[in-house]
CSV table of C-alpha atoms in Angstrom, one decimal:
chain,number,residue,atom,x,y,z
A,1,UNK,CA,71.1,97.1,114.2
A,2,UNK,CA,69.4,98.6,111.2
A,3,UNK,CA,69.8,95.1,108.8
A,4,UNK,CA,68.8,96.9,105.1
A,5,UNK,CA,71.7,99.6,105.8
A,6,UNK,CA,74.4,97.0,107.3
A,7,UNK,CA,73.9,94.7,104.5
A,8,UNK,CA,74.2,98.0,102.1
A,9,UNK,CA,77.7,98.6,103.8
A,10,UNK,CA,78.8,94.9,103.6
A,11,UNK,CA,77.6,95.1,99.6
A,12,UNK,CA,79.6,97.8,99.3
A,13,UNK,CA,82.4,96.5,101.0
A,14,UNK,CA,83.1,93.6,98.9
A,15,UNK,CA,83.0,96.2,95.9
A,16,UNK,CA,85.2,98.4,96.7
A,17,UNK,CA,87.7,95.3,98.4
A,18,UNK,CA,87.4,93.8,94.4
A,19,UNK,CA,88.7,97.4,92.9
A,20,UNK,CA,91.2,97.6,95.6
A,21,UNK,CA,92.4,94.0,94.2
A,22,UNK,CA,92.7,94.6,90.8
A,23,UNK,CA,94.3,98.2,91.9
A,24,UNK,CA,96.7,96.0,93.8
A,25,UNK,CA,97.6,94.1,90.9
A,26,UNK,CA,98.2,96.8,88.8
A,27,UNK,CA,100.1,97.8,91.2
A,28,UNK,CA,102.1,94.8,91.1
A,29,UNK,CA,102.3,94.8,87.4
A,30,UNK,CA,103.8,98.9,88.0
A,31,UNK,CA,106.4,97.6,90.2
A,32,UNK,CA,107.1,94.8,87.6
A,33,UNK,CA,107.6,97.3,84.9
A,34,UNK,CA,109.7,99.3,87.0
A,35,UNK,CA,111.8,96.6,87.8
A,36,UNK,CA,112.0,95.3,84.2
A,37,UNK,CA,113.0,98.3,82.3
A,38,UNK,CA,114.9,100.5,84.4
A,39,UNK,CA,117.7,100.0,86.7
A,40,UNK,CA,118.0,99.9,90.6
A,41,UNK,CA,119.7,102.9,90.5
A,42,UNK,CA,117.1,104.6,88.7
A,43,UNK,CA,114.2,102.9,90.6
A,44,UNK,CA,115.9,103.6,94.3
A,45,UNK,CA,115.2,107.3,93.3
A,46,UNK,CA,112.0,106.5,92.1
A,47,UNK,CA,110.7,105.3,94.9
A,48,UNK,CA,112.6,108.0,97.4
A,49,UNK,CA,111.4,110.8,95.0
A,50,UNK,CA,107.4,109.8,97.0
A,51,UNK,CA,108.7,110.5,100.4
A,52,UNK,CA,108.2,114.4,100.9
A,53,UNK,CA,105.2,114.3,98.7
A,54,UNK,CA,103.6,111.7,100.6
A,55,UNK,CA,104.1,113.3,103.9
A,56,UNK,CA,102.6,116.1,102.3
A,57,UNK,CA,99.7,114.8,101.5
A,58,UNK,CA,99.2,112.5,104.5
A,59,UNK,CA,99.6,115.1,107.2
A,60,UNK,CA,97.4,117.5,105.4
A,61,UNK,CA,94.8,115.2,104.1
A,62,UNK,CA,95.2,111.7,104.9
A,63,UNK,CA,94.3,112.1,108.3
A,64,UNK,CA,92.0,114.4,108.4
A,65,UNK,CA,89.4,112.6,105.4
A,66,UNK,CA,89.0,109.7,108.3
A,67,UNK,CA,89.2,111.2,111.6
A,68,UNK,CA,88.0,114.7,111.0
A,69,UNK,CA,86.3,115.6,107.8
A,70,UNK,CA,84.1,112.3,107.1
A,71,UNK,CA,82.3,112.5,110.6
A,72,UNK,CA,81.5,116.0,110.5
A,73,UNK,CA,80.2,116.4,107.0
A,74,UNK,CA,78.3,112.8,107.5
A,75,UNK,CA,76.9,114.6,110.5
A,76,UNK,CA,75.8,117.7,108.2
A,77,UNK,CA,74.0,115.5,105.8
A,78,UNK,CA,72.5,113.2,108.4
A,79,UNK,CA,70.5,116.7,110.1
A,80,UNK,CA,69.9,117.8,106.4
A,81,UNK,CA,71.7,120.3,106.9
A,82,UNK,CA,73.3,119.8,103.7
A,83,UNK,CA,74.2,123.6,102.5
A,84,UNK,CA,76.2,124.2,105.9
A,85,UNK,CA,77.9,121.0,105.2
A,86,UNK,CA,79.2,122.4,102.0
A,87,UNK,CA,80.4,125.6,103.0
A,88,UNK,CA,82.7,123.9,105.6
A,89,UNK,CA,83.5,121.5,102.6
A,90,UNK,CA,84.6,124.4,100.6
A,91,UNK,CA,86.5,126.4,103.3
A,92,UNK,CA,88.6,122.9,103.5
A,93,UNK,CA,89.3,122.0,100.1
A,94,UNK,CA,90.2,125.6,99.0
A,95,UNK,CA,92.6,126.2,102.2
A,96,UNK,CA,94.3,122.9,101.6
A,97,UNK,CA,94.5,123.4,97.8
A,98,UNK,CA,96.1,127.1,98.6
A,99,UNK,CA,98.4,125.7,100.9
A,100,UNK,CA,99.4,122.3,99.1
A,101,UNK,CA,100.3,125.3,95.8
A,102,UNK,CA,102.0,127.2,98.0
A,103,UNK,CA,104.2,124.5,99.6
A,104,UNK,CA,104.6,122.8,96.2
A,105,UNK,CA,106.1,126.2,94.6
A,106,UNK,CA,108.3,126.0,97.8
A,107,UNK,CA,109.2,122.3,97.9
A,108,UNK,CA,110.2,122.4,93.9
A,109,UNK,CA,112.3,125.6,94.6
A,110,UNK,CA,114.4,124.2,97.4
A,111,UNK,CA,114.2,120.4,96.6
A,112,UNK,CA,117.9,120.1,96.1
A,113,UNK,CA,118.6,121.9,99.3
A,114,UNK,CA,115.9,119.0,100.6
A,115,UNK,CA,116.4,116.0,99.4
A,116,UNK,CA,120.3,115.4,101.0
A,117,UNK,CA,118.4,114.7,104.4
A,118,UNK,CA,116.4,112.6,103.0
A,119,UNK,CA,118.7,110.3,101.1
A,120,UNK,CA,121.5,111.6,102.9
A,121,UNK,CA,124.1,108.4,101.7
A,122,UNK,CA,123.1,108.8,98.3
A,123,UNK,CA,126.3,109.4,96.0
A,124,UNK,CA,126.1,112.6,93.7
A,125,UNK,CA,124.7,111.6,90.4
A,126,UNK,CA,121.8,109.4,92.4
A,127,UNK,CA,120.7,113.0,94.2
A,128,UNK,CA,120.9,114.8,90.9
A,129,UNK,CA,118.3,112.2,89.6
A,130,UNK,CA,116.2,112.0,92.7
A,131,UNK,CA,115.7,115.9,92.4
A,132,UNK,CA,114.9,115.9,89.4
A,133,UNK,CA,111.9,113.4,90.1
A,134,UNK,CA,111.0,115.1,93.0
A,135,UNK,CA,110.4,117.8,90.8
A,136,UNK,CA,108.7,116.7,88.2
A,137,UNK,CA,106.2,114.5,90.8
A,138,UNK,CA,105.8,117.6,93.2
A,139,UNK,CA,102.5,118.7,91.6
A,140,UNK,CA,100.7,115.4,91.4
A,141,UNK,CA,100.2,116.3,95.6
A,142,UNK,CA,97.6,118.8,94.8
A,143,UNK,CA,96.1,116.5,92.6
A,144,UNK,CA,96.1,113.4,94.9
A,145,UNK,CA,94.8,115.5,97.7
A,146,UNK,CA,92.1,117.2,96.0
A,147,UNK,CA,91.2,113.4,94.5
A,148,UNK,CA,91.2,112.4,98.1
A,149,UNK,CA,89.0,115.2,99.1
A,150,UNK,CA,86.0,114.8,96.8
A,151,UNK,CA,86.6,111.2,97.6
A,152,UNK,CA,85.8,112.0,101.0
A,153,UNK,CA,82.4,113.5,100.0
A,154,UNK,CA,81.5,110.7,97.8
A,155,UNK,CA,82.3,108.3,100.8
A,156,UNK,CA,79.8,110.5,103.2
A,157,UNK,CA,77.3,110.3,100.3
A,158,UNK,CA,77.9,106.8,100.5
A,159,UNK,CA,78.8,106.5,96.5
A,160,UNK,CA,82.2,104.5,96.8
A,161,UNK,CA,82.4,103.7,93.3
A,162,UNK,CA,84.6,106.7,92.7
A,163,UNK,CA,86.6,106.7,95.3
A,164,UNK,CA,87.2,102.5,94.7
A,165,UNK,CA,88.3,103.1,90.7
A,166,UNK,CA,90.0,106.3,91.6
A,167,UNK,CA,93.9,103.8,92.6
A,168,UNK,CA,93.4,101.7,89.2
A,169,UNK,CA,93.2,105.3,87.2
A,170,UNK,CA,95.9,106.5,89.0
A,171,UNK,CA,98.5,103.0,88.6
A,172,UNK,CA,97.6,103.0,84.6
A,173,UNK,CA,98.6,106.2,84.1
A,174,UNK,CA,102.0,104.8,86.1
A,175,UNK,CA,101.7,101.9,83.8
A,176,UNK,CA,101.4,103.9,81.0
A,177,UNK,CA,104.0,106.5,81.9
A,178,UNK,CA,106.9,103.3,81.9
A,179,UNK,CA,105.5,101.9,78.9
A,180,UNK,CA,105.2,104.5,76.3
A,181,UNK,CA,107.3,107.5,77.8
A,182,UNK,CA,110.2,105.0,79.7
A,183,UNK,CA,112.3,104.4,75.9
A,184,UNK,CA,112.4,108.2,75.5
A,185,UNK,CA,112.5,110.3,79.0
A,186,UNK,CA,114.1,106.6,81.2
A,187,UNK,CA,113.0,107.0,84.8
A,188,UNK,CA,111.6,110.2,84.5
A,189,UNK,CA,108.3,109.2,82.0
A,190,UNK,CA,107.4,106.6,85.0
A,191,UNK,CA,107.5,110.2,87.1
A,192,UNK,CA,105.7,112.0,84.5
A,193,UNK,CA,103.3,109.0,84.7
A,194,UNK,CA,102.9,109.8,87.9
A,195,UNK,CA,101.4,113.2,87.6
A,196,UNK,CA,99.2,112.0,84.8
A,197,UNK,CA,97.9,109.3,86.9
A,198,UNK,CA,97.4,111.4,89.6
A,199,UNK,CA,94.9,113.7,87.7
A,200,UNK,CA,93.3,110.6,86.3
A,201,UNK,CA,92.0,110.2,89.3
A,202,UNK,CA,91.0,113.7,90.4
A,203,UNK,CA,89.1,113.6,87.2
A,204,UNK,CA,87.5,110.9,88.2
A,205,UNK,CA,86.3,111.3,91.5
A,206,UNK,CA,84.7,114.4,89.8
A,207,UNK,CA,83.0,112.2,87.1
A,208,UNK,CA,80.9,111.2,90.0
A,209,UNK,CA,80.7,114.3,92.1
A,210,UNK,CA,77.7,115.3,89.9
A,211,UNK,CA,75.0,112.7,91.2
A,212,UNK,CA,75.4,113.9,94.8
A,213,UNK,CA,74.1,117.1,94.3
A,214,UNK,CA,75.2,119.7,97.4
A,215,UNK,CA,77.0,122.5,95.8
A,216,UNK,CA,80.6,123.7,96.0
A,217,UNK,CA,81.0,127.5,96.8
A,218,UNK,CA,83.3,129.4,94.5
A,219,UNK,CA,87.0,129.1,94.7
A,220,UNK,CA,88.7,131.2,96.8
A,221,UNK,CA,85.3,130.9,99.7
A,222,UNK,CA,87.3,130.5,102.7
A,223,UNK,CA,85.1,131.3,106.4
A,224,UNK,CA,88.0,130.3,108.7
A,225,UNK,CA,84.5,131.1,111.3
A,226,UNK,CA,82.7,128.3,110.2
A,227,UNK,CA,81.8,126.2,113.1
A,228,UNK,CA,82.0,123.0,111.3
A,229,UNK,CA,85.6,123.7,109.8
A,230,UNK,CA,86.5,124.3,113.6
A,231,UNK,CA,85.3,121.4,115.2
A,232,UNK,CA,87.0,119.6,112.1
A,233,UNK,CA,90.6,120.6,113.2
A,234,UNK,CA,90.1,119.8,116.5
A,235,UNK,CA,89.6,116.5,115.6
A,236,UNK,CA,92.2,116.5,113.3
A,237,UNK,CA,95.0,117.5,115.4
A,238,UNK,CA,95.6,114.2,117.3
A,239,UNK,CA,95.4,112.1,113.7
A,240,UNK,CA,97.9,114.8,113.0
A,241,UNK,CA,100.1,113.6,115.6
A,242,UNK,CA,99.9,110.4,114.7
A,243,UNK,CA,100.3,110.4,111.5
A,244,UNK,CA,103.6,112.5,112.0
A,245,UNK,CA,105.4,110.1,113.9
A,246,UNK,CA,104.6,107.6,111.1
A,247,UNK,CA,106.1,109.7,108.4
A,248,UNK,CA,108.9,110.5,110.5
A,249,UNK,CA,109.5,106.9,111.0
A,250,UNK,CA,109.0,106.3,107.1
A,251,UNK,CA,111.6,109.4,106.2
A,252,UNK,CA,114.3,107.8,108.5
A,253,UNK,CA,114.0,104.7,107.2
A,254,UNK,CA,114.6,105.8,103.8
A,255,UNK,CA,117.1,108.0,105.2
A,256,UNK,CA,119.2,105.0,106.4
A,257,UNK,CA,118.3,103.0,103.4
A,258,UNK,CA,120.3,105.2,101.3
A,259,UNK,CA,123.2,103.8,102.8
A,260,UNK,CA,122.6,100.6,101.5
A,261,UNK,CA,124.0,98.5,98.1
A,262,UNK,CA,122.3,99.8,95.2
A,263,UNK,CA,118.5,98.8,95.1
A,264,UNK,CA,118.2,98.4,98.9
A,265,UNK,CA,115.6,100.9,98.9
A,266,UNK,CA,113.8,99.7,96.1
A,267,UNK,CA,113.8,96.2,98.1
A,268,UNK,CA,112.4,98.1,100.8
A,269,UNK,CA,109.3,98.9,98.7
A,270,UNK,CA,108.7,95.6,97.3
A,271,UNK,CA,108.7,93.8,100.8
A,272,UNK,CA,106.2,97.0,102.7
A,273,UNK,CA,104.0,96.6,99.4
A,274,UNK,CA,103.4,92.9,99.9
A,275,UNK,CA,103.1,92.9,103.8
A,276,UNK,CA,100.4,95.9,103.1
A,277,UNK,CA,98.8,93.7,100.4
A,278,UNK,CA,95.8,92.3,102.7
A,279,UNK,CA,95.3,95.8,104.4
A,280,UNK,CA,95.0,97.3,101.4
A,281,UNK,CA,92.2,95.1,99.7
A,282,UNK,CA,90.2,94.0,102.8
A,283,UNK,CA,90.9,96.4,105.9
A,284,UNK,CA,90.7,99.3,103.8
A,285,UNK,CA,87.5,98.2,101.8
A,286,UNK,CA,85.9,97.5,104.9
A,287,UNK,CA,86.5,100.7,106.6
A,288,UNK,CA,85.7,102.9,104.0
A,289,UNK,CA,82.4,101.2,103.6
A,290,UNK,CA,81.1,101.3,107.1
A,291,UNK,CA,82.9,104.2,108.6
A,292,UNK,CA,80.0,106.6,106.7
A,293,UNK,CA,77.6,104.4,108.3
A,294,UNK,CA,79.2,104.4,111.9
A,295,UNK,CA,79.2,108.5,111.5
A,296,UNK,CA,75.9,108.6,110.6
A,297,UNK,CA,74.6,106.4,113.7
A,298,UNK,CA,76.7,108.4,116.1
A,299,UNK,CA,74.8,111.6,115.4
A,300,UNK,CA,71.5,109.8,115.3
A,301,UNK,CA,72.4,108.7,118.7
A,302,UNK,CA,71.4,105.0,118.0
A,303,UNK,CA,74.4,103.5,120.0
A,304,UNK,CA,73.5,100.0,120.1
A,305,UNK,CA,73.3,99.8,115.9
A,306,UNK,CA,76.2,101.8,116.2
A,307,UNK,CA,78.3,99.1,119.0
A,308,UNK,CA,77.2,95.9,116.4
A,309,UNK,CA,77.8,97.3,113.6
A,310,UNK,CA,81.3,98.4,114.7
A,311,UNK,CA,81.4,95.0,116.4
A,312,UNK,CA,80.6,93.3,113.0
A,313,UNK,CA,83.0,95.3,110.8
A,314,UNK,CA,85.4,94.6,113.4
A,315,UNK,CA,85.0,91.0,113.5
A,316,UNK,CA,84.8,90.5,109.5
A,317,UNK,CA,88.4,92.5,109.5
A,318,UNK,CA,89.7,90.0,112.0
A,319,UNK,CA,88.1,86.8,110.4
A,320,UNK,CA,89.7,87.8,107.0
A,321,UNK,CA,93.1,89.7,108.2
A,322,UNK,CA,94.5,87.0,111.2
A,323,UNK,CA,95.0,84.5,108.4
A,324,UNK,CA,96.0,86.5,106.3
């Protein structure tokens, strides 16, 4: 196991678990704020209003940054083939930007045509309100996804800085959103503040895009031919399964949720965020760190650094998560 590199993974792993803490608490202090100055009726639409936008992003770009699009461009940069790496970069952040506009035109023009199967017990002024925040929150998709995607670079540069400040950018701008627009606009200035966070954090990860050099091709550069896009959606397609029936499972639940007193659903996303609250500080830090690392040792084909260092990321989840 190569000792200087593990040791920079498991430095950069306790960094990036710190940001994910404070963005935690923020996040607490966002769910706080919501709590404080708006009403459950307000803040059950709130939090139904992320559904479709999440699954979105999630099916489009969630899974593919870890399964797909990490490993291959990792693989790129560990041959030095750095330019060929970019171009299949390009091709995938211009196709998912086109088609994340596109569907975001779509989703804003039918939303209220939508939204009744997704809070299908909802009483008639709750689903004027929740398409209404579904609107105004559509956008910040594009934003979150192409945050995630040049956070996906940085990651495979192995600059996590971004891509670890990127949540705290995005839950001030929440923060922000309840606290100076929530007298005047109610509910809806927490939604604004969600757009406004979201492009905080595009912003940022493009803050430290800069330092890893590579180059983006112009917009619009799509080579559907490129052999590295390819092999990229073939390994995307079974997180895509995946990650479906999760989404599907996370829709119906709202779904039935809607049927419930007034703030059930809000409830609901209280109790997920504190059960997620250790995966979301330590699991997460630690994967992002060394998953880089693990893609890089694959293609160099050094499979015993590669079976203990998995072994030792592996381990230091299960130390810290069992009692947590």
């Amino acid at each position: 196991m190569d000792q200087k590199l593990t040791r920079q993974a498991a430095k950069a792993a306790g960094m990036i678990s710190i940001m994910f803490l404070l963005s935690r608490i923020l996040g607490f202090v966002r769910e706080s704020l919501s709590g404080s100055f708006f009403t459950r009726f307000e803040t059950d639409s709130f939090f139904a209003a992320f559904i479709i936008p999440d699954v979105m992003y999630y099916l489009l770009v969630g899974g593919a940054l870890s399964a797909a699009f990490i490993p291959v461009f990792t693989e790129y940069l560990t041959k030095g083939e750095e330019e060929e790496g970019w171009k299949m970069t390009s091709t995938f952040i211009n196709l998912v930007f086109l088609v994340l506009a596109g569907l975001t035109l779509l989703g804003v023009f039918f939303t209220r045509w939508i939204i009744p199967l997704e809070a299908p017990h909802f009483p008639a002024n709750k689903i004027s309100l929740l398409i209404s925040l579904t609107k105004i929150m559509f956008p910040a998709v594009c934003f979150t996804a192409l945050a995630g995607l040049v956070g996906g670079v940085l990651n495979s540069y192995r600059r996590f800085l971004g891509p670890a400040l990127g949540p705290n950018i995005y839950n001030i701008g929440i923060i922000l959103g309840a606290a100076l627009l929530g007298s005047r606009f109610g509910i809806k200035g927490m939604a604004i503040g969600v757009l406004l966070g979201a492009i905080g954090n595009f912003l940022t990860q493009l803050m430290f895009l800069p330092k890893c050099g590579g180059r983006y091709y112009r917009f619009g550069y799509i080579d559907l031919k490129n052999k590295g896009f390819r092999r990229m959606l073939i390994l995307w397609i079974p997180a895509l399964i995946g990650l479906s029936a999760d989404q599907v499972n996370i829709w119906a639940t709202t779904a039935m949720a809607s049927g419930l007193p007034e703030g059930g659903i809000t409830a609901i996303r209280f109790a997920s965020r504190l059960v997620q609250l250790p995966i979301g500080i330590f699991a997460a830090g630690i994967s992002m760190a060394f998953f880089p690392l693990l893609s890089s040792l694959v293609t160099e084909k050094k499979m015993e650094s590669y079976k203990d260092t998995l072994s030792l990321s592996l381990r230091t989840i299960f130390f810290i998560m069992v009692p947590a």
